[in-house]
Short mmCIF file of C-alpha atoms in Angstrom, two decimals:
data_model
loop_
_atom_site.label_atom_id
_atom_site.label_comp_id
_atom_site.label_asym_id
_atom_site.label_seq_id
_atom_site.Cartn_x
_atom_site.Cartn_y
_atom_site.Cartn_z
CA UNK A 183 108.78 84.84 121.83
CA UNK A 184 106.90 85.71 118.97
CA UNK A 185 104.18 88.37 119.60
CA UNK A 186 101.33 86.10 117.15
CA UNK A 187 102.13 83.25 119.31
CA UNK A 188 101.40 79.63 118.30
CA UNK A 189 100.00 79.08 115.19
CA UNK A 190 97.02 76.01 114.48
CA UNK A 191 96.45 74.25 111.64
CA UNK A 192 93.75 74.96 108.69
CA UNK A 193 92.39 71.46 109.29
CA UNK A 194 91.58 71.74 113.10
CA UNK A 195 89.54 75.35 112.43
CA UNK A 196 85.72 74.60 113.70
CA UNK A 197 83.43 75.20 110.84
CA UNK A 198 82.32 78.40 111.83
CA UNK A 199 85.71 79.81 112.73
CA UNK A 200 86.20 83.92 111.70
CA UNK A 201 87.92 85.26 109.31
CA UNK A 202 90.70 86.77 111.51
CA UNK A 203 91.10 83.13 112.93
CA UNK A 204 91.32 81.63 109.37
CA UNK A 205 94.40 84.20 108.55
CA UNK A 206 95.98 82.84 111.53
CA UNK A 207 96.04 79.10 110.62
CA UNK A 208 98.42 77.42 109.07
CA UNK A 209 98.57 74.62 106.21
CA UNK A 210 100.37 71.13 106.96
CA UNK A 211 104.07 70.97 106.49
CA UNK A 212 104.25 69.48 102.88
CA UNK A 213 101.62 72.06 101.74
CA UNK A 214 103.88 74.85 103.70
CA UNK A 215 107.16 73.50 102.11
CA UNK A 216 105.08 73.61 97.98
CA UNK A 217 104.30 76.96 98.75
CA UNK A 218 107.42 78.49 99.93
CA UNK A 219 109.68 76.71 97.20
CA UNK A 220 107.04 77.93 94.39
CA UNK A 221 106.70 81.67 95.94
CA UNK A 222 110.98 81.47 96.47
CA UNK A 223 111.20 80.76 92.61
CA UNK A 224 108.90 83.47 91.33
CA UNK A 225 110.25 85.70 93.61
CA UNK A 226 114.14 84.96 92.55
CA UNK A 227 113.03 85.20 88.47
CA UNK A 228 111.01 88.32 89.46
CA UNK A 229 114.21 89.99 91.15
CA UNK A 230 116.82 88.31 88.50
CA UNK A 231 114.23 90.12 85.53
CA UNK A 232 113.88 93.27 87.89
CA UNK A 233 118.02 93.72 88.04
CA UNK A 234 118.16 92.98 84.45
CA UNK A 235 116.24 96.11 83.49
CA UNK A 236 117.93 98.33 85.88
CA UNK A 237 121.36 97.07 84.27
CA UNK A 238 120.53 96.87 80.92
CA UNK A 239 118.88 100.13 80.58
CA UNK A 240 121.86 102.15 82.85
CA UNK A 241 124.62 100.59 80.98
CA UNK A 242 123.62 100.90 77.52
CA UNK A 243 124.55 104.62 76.16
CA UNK A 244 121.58 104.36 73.93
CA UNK A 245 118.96 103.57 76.46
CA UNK A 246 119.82 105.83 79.44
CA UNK A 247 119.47 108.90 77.30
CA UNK A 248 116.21 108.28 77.08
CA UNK A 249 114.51 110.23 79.91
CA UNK A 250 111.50 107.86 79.99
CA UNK A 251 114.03 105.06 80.28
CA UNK A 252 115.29 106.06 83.19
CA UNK A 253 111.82 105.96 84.46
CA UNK A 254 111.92 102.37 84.30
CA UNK A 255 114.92 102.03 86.41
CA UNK A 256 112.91 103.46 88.81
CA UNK A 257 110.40 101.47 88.21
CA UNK A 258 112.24 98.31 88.54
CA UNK A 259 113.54 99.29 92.02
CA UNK A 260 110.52 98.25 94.15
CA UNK A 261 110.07 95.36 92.23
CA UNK A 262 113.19 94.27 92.62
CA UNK A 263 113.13 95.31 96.41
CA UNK A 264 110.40 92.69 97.16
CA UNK A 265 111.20 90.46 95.27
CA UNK A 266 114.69 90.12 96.53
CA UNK A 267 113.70 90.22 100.66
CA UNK A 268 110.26 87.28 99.54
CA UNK A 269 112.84 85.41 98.37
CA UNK A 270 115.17 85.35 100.96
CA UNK A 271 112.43 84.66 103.39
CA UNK A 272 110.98 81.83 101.35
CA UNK A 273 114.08 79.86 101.10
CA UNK A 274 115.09 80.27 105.23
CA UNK A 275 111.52 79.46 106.30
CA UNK A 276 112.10 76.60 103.74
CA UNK A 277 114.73 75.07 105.24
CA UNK A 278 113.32 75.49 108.54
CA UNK A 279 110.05 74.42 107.83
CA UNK A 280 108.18 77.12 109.89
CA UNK A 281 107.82 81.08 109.89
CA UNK A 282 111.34 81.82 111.23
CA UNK A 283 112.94 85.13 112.54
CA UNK A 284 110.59 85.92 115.18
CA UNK A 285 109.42 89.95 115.10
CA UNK A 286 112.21 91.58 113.42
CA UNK A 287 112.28 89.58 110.51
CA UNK A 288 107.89 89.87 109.91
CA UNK A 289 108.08 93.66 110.29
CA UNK A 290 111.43 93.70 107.52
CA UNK A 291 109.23 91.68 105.29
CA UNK A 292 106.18 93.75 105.72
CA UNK A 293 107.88 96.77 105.10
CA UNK A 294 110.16 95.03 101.99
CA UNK A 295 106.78 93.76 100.67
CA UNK A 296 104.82 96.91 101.55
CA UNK A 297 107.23 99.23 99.54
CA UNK A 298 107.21 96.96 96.35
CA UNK A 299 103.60 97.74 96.20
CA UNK A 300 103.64 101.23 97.20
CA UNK A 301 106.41 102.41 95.30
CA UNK A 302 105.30 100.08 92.00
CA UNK A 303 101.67 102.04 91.82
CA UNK A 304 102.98 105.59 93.03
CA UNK A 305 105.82 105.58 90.32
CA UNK A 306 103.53 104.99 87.79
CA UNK A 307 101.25 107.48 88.93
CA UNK A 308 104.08 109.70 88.06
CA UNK A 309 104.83 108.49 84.81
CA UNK A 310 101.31 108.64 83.59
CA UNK A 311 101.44 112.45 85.07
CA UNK A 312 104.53 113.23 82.50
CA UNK A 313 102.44 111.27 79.92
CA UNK A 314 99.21 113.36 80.49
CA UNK A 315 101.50 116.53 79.85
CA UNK A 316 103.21 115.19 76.77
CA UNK A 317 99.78 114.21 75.25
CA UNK A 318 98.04 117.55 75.90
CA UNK A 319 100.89 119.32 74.71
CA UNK A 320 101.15 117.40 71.82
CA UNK A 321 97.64 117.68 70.48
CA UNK A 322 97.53 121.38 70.98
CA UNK A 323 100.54 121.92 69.20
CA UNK A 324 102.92 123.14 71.57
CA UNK A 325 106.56 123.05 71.83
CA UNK A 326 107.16 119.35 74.68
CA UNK A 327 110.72 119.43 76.41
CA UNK A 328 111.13 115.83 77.89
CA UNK A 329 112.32 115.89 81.69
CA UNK A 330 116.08 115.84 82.12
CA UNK A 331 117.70 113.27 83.72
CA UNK A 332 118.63 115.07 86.88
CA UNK A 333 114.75 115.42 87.13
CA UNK A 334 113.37 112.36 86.57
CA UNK A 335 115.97 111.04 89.33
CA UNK A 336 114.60 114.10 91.89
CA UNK A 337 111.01 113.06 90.97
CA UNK A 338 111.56 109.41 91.28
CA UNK A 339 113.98 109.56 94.30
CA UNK A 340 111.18 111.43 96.50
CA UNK A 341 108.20 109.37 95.40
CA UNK A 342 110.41 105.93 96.59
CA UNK A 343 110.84 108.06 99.17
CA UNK A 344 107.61 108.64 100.24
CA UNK A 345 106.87 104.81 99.46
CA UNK A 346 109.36 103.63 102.12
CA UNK A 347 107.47 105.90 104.56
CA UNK A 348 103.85 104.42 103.77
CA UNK A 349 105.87 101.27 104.13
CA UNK A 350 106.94 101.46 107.63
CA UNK A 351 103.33 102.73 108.91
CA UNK A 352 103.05 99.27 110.69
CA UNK A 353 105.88 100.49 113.21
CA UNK A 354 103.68 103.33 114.01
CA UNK A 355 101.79 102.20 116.97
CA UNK A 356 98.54 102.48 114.65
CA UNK A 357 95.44 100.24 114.84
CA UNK A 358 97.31 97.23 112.43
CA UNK A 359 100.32 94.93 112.71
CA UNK A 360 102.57 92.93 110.69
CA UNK A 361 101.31 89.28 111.12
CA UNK A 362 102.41 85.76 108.93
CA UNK A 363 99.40 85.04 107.19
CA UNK A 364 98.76 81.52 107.49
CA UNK A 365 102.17 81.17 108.66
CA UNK A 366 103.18 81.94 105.15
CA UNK A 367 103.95 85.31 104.80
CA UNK A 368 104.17 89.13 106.52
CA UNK A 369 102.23 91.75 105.84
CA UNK A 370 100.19 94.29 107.30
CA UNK A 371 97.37 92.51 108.72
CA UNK A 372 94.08 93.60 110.57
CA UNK A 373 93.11 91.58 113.68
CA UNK A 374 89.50 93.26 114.35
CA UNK A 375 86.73 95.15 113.01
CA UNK A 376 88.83 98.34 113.73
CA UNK A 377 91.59 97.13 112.56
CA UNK A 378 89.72 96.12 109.16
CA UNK A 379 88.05 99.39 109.04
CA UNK A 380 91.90 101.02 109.19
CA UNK A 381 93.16 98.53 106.45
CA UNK A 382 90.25 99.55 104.57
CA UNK A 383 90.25 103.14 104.37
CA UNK A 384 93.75 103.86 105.35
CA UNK A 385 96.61 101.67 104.46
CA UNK A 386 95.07 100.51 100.92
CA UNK A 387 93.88 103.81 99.77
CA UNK A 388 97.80 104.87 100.61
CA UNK A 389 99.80 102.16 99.07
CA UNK A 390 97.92 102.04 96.03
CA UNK A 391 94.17 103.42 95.95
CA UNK A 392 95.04 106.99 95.17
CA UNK A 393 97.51 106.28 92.43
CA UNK A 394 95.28 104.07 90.63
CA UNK A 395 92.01 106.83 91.25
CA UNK A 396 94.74 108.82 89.88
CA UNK A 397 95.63 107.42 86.78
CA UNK A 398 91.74 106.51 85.94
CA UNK A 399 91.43 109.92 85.69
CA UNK A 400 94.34 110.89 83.61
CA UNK A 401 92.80 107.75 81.47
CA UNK A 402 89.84 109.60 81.46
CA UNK A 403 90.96 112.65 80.38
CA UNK A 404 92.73 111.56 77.53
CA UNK A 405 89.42 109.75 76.07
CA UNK A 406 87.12 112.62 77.09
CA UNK A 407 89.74 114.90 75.03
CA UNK A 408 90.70 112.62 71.99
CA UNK A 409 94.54 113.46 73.55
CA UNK A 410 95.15 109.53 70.95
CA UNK A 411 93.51 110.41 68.12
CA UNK A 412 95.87 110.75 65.25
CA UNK A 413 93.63 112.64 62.33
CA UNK A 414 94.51 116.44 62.77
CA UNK A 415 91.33 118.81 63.21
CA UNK A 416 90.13 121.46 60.86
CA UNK A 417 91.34 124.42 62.95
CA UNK A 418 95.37 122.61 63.50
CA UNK A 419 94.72 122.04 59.27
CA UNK A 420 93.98 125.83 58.45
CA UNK A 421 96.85 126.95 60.72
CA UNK A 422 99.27 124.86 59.39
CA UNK A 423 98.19 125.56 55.83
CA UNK A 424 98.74 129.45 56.79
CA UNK A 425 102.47 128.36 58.28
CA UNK A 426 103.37 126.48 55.54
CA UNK A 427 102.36 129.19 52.83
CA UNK A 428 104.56 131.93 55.18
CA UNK A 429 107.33 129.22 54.70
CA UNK A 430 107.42 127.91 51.51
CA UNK A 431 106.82 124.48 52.26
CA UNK A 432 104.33 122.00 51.20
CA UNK A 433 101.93 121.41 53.20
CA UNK A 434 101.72 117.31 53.13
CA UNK A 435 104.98 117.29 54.62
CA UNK A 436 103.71 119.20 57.68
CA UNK A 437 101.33 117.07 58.05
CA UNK A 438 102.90 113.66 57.87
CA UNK A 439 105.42 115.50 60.77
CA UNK A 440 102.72 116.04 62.67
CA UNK A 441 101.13 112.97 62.30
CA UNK A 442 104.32 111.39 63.51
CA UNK A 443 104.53 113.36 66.09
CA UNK A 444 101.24 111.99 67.52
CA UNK A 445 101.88 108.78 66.53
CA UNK A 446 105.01 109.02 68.54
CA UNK A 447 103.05 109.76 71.83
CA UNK A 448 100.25 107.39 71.04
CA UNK A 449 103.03 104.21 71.37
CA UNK A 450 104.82 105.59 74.33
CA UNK A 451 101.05 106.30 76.06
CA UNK A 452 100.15 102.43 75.38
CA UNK A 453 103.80 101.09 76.13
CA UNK A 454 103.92 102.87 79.61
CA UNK A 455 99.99 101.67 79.58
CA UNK A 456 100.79 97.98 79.29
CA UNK A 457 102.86 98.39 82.56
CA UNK A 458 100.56 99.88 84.72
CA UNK A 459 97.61 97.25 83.74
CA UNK A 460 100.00 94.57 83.96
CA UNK A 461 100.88 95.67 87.43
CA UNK A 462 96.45 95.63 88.58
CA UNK A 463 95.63 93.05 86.62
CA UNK A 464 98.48 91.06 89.41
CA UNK A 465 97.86 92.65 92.46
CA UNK A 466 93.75 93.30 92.87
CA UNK A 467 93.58 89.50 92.68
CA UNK A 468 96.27 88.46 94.41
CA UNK A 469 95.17 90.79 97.04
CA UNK A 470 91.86 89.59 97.20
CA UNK A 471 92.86 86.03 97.62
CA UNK A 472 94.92 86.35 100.41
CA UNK A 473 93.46 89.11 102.51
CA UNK A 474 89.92 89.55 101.58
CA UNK A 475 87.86 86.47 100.97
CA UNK A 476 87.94 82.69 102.60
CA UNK A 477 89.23 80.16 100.14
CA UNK A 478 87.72 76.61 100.44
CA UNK A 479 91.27 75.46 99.78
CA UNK A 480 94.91 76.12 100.46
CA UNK A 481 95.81 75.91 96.87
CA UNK A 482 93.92 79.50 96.49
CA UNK A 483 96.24 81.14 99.05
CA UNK A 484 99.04 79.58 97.02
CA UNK A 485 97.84 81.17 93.41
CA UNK A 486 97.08 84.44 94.77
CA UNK A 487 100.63 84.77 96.57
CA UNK A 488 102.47 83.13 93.12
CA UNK A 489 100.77 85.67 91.25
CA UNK A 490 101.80 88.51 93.98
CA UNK A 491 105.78 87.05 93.51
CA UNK A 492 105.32 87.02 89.82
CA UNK A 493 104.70 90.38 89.08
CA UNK A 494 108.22 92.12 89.31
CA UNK A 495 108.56 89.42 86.61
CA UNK A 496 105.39 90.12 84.16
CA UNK A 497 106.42 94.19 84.61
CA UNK A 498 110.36 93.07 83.32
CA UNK A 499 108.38 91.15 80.65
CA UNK A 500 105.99 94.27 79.36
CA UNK A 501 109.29 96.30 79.62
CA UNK A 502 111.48 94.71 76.99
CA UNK A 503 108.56 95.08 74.11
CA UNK A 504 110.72 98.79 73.75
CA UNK A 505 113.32 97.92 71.25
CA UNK A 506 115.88 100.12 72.85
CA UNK A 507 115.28 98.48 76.44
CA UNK A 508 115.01 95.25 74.86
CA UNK A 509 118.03 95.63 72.92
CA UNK A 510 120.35 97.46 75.89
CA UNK A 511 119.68 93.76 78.02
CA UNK A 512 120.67 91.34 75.12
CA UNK A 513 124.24 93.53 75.21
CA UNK A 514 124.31 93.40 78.69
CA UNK A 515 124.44 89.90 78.76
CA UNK A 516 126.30 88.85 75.98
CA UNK A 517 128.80 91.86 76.69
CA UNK A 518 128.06 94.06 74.03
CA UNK A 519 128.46 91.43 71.07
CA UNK A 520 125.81 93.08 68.80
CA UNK A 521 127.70 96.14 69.13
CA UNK A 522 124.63 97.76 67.80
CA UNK A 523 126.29 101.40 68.89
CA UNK A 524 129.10 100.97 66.23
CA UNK A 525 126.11 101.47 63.23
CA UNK A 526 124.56 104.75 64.88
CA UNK A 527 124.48 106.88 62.02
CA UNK A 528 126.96 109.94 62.46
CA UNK A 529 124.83 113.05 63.62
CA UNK A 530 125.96 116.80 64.08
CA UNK A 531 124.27 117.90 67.80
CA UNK A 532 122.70 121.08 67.76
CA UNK A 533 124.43 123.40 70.46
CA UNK A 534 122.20 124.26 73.29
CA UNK A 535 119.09 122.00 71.81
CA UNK A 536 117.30 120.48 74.73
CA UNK A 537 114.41 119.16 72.93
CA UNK A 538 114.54 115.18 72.90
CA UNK A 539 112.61 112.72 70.15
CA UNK A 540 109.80 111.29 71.61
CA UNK A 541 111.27 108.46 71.81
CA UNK A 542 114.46 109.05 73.56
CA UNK A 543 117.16 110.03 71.56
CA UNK A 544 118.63 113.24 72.02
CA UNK A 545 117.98 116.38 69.64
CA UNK A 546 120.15 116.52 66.48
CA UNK A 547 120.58 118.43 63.24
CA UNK A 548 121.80 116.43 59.98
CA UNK A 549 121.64 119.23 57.59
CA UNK A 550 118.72 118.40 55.41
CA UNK A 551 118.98 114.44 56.34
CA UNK A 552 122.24 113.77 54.65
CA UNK A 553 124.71 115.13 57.22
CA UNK A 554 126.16 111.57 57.86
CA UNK A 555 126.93 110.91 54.15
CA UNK A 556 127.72 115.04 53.28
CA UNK A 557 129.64 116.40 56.65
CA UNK A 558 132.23 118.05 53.61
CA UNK A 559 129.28 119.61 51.51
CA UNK A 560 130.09 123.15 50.99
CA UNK A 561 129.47 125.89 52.91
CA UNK A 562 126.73 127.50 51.15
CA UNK A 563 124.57 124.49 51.87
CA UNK A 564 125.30 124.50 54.99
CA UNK A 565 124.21 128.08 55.84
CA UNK A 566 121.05 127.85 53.90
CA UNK A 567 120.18 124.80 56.07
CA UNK A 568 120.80 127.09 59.17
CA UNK A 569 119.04 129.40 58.25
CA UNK A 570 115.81 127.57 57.50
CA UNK A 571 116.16 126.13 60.98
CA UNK A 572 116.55 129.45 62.27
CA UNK A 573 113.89 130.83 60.29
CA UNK A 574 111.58 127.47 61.55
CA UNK A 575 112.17 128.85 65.22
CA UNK A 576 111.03 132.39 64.47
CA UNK A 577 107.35 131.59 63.70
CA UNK A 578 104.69 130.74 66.11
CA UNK A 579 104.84 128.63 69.20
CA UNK A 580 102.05 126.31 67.92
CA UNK A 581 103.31 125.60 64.45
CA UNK A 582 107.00 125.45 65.50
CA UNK A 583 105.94 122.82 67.86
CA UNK A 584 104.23 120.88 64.76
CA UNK A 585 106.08 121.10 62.39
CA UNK A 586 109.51 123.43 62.39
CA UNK A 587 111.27 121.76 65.65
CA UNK A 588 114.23 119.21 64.96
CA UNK A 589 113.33 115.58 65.40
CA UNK A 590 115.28 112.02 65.49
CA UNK A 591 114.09 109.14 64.15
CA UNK A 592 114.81 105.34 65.08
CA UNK A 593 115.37 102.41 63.01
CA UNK A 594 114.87 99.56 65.57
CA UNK A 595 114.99 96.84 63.05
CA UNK A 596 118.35 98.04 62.12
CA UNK A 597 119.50 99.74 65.56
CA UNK A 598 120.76 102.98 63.97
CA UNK A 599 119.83 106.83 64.11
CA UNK A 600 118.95 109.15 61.85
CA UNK A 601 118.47 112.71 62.36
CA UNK A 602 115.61 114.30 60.50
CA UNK A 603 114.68 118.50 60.18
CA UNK A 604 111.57 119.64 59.60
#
C-alpha cells in the first residue's frame, strides 16, 4: 500500500480546498496520459543531448585536453541522471495510466530528480569558482596554470558527491517526504506549515540557494573589479613599457598579447555564463509552477514540469556554441569523417610546460611560429629562439604572465593549431 494513499481528482477539490490538498489531486486520465508522453519526450531528448556531450567531449583527443572541457562532462552527468530515471518513469506510469511503483520507486525518483538539480547548480558553482581565479589572475597579470585533469575529476567527483547526499535527505526521517505531485511526479514535498517552513529554509537553500548566492557574488565581483574589461590600465601600460625596453621588444606586440589574453577569459567567462543562466532561467519557473503557487489550470503544471524535463536539453544546446565541443559531437556521430585531427598543425611540446591556452589546448613551442613549416632550420635559429624563451621566463612574475609565457592559438573555422611565442 502506498503511504500517500488514494489520490482525488482536480475537478472534485471544494473551492476553498488548501494548497497541500491541491498538490495531492490528480488530473483526469487523458490529461494524465498528455502530460506523461510530453514530459517522457523532453526527458529522453534531454538525456540523448546530455550523453552526447559526455561522449563527444571524452572521445575526441582535441576536446578532453581541455581542462574546462572536462568540466562539462561533469556537468552533463546530473543532467543526464534525471533525465534518464523522468523518463523511465514517464513511459511505465504511461502505460499504466496511474503513478506506479508504490514507495520505492517515488523515493528513486525523488532522489534521481533531486540530484539533477543539486548537482547541476553546485557544479557550476565550481566552475564559476575556477573562473573567478582565472579572471583575477588574469587582470593582475599573473602567471594562470589551468587545473589538471586529475583535478578537475577530484573536484567534480566530490561535489556529485555531495549532491547525491543532499539528494537522499528525504530518507532521513526529517520533517518532508517524497510525494507524486498531482499524481504526476516525485519529489520532495511538504505536507504542513512545518514541513513548508523546512522546504523553505532547508532543502532549497541546499540543492540550489547557496550556489546561486554564490555565483551572484562571484558575478559581482567581477563587475565591482572590471575583472572583463579588455583596455589595459595606465599602471599594467608603464610596466609593460619598462619590460619591453629590458627586452628589446616592441611594445604593441605586448600589448595585443595581452589583450588576447583577456579577451581569451572574457569568452570562456560568458560561454560558462550562458550555462549557468540557462540552467535559472529553467528551473526558478518551473519550480514555482509546480510547488509554489495554485494554477487555475492543469496545463500550468504541465509547462512548468516540460520546462523542468527540458533543461538537460537547453544546457546540451548552450554547450555546443564551443567550437571544439561542438566539433568533437559531429565526429562522434558520423565516426570521425571530418577527421579534423589529421590538419592539426605539427607543434614541438615544450618539456615540462604545464601552462595550457586559455582555451584548452595544451602548451607548445613552434620556434618563432614557423616550427611546423621549419622543424630542419638550423641550429643557430633554434638556440636563439631558446634562449629568448628562456630569457622571457627570467623577468618578473607580472610581465612574464602578460606577455613572455608560451601560448596556442585556435583556428576553429579551419580546426587546426598553431603554436604562437611571445
Amino acid at each position: 500500500m502506498d503511504s500517500w494513499g488514494e489520490l482525488g481528482l482536480l475537478s472534485e477539490l471544494p473551492a476553498n480546498a488548501t494548497h497541500y490538498e491541491f498538490t495531492r489531486a490528480m488530473p483526469d486520465l487523458i490529461s494524465r496520459k498528455i502530460i506523461w508522453g510530453w514530459w517522457g519526450m523532453a526527458s529522453l531528448l534531454a538525456a540523448g543531448a546530455s550523453s552526447s556531450i559526455m561522449a563527444g567531449v571524452t572521445a575526441s583527443p582535441k576536446a578532453r585536453s581541455s581542462a574546462f572541457n572536462i568540466y562539462l562532462v561533469a556537468l552533463a552527468v546530473p543532467d543526464f541522471v534525471g533525465s534518464f530515471f523522468c523518463a523511465f518513469t514517464c513511459w511505465i506510469n504511461f502505460s499504466y495510466e496511474v503513478y506506479t511503483g508504490g514507495d520505492l520507486m517515488c523515493a528513486w525518483q525523488t532522489g534521481a530528480t533531486t540530484f539533477g538539480i543539486a548537482g547541476s547548480f553546485w557544479m557550476n558553482a565550481l566552475v564559476a569558482r575556477e573562473i573567478h581565479t582565472l579572471l583575477r589572475k588574469t587582470h593582475a597579470m599573473r602567471l594562470y596554470t589551468p587545473p589538471t585533469h586529475r583535478m578537475v575529476v577530484l573536484k567534480s567527483s566530490a561535489v556529485l558527491c555531495m549532491a547525491a547526499l543532499f539528494s537522499s535527505l528525504h530518507l532521513w526521517g526529517l520533517p518532508f517526504k517524497h510525494f507524486p505531485i498531482h499524481g504526476l511526479a516525485c519529489v520532495a514535498s511538504y505536507y504542513d506549515h512545518t514541513s513548508s517552513l523546512f522546504v523553505y529554509f532547508a532543502v532549497l537553500p541546499l540543492v540550489a540557494g547557496i550556489p546561486t548566492c554564490y555565483i551572484c557574488f562571484i558575478a559581482f565581483d567581477c563587475w565591482r573589479r572590471k575583472l572583463l574589461r579588455l583596455e589595459t590600465t595606465n599602471r599594467i601600460q608603464q610596466a609593460t613599457k619598462g619590460s619591453q625596453r629590458m627586452r628589446g621588444t616592441s611594445e604593441p606586440y605586448s600589448q595585443q598579447r595581452l589583450v588576447q589574453r583577456r579577451r581569451q577569459a572574457r569568452e570562456l567567462t560568458l560561454y560558462y555564463s550562458r550555462i549557468f543562466v540557462a540552467v535559472l532561467v529553467i528551473w526558478v519557473p518551473a519550480t514555482i509552477c509546480l510547488l509554489f503557487i495554485r494554477l487555475p489550470h492543469v496545463w500550468g503544471m504541465f509547462s512548468g514540469g516540460l520546462l523542468a524535463h527540458l533543461q538537460g536539453f537547453v544546457s546540451a544546446l548552450v554547450c555546443l556554441t564551443k567550437a571544439d565541443v561542438r566539433e568533437a559531437v559531429i565526429q562522434l556521430y558520423t565516426c570521425g569523417s571530418l577527421n579534423s585531427e589529421a590538419r592539426r598543425s605539427v607543434v614541438v611540446p615544450v618539456p615540462g610546460c604545464n601552462t595550457m591556452d586559455l582555451r584548452g589546448s595544451h602548451c607548445f613551442h613552434d620556434a618563432g611560429r614557423r616550427a611546423e613549416t621549419r622543424l630542419d632550420s638550423n641550429n643557430s635559429q633554434n638556440s636563439d629562439d631558446s634562449d629568448d624563451v628562456q630569457g622571457a621566463h627570467s623577468q618578473d612574475e607580472r610581465f612574464q604572465a602578460a606577455t613572455a609565457h608560451v601560448v596556442v592559438s585556435v583556428d576553429d573555422d579551419a580546426s587546426q593549431v598553431g603554436a604562437t611565442a611571445t
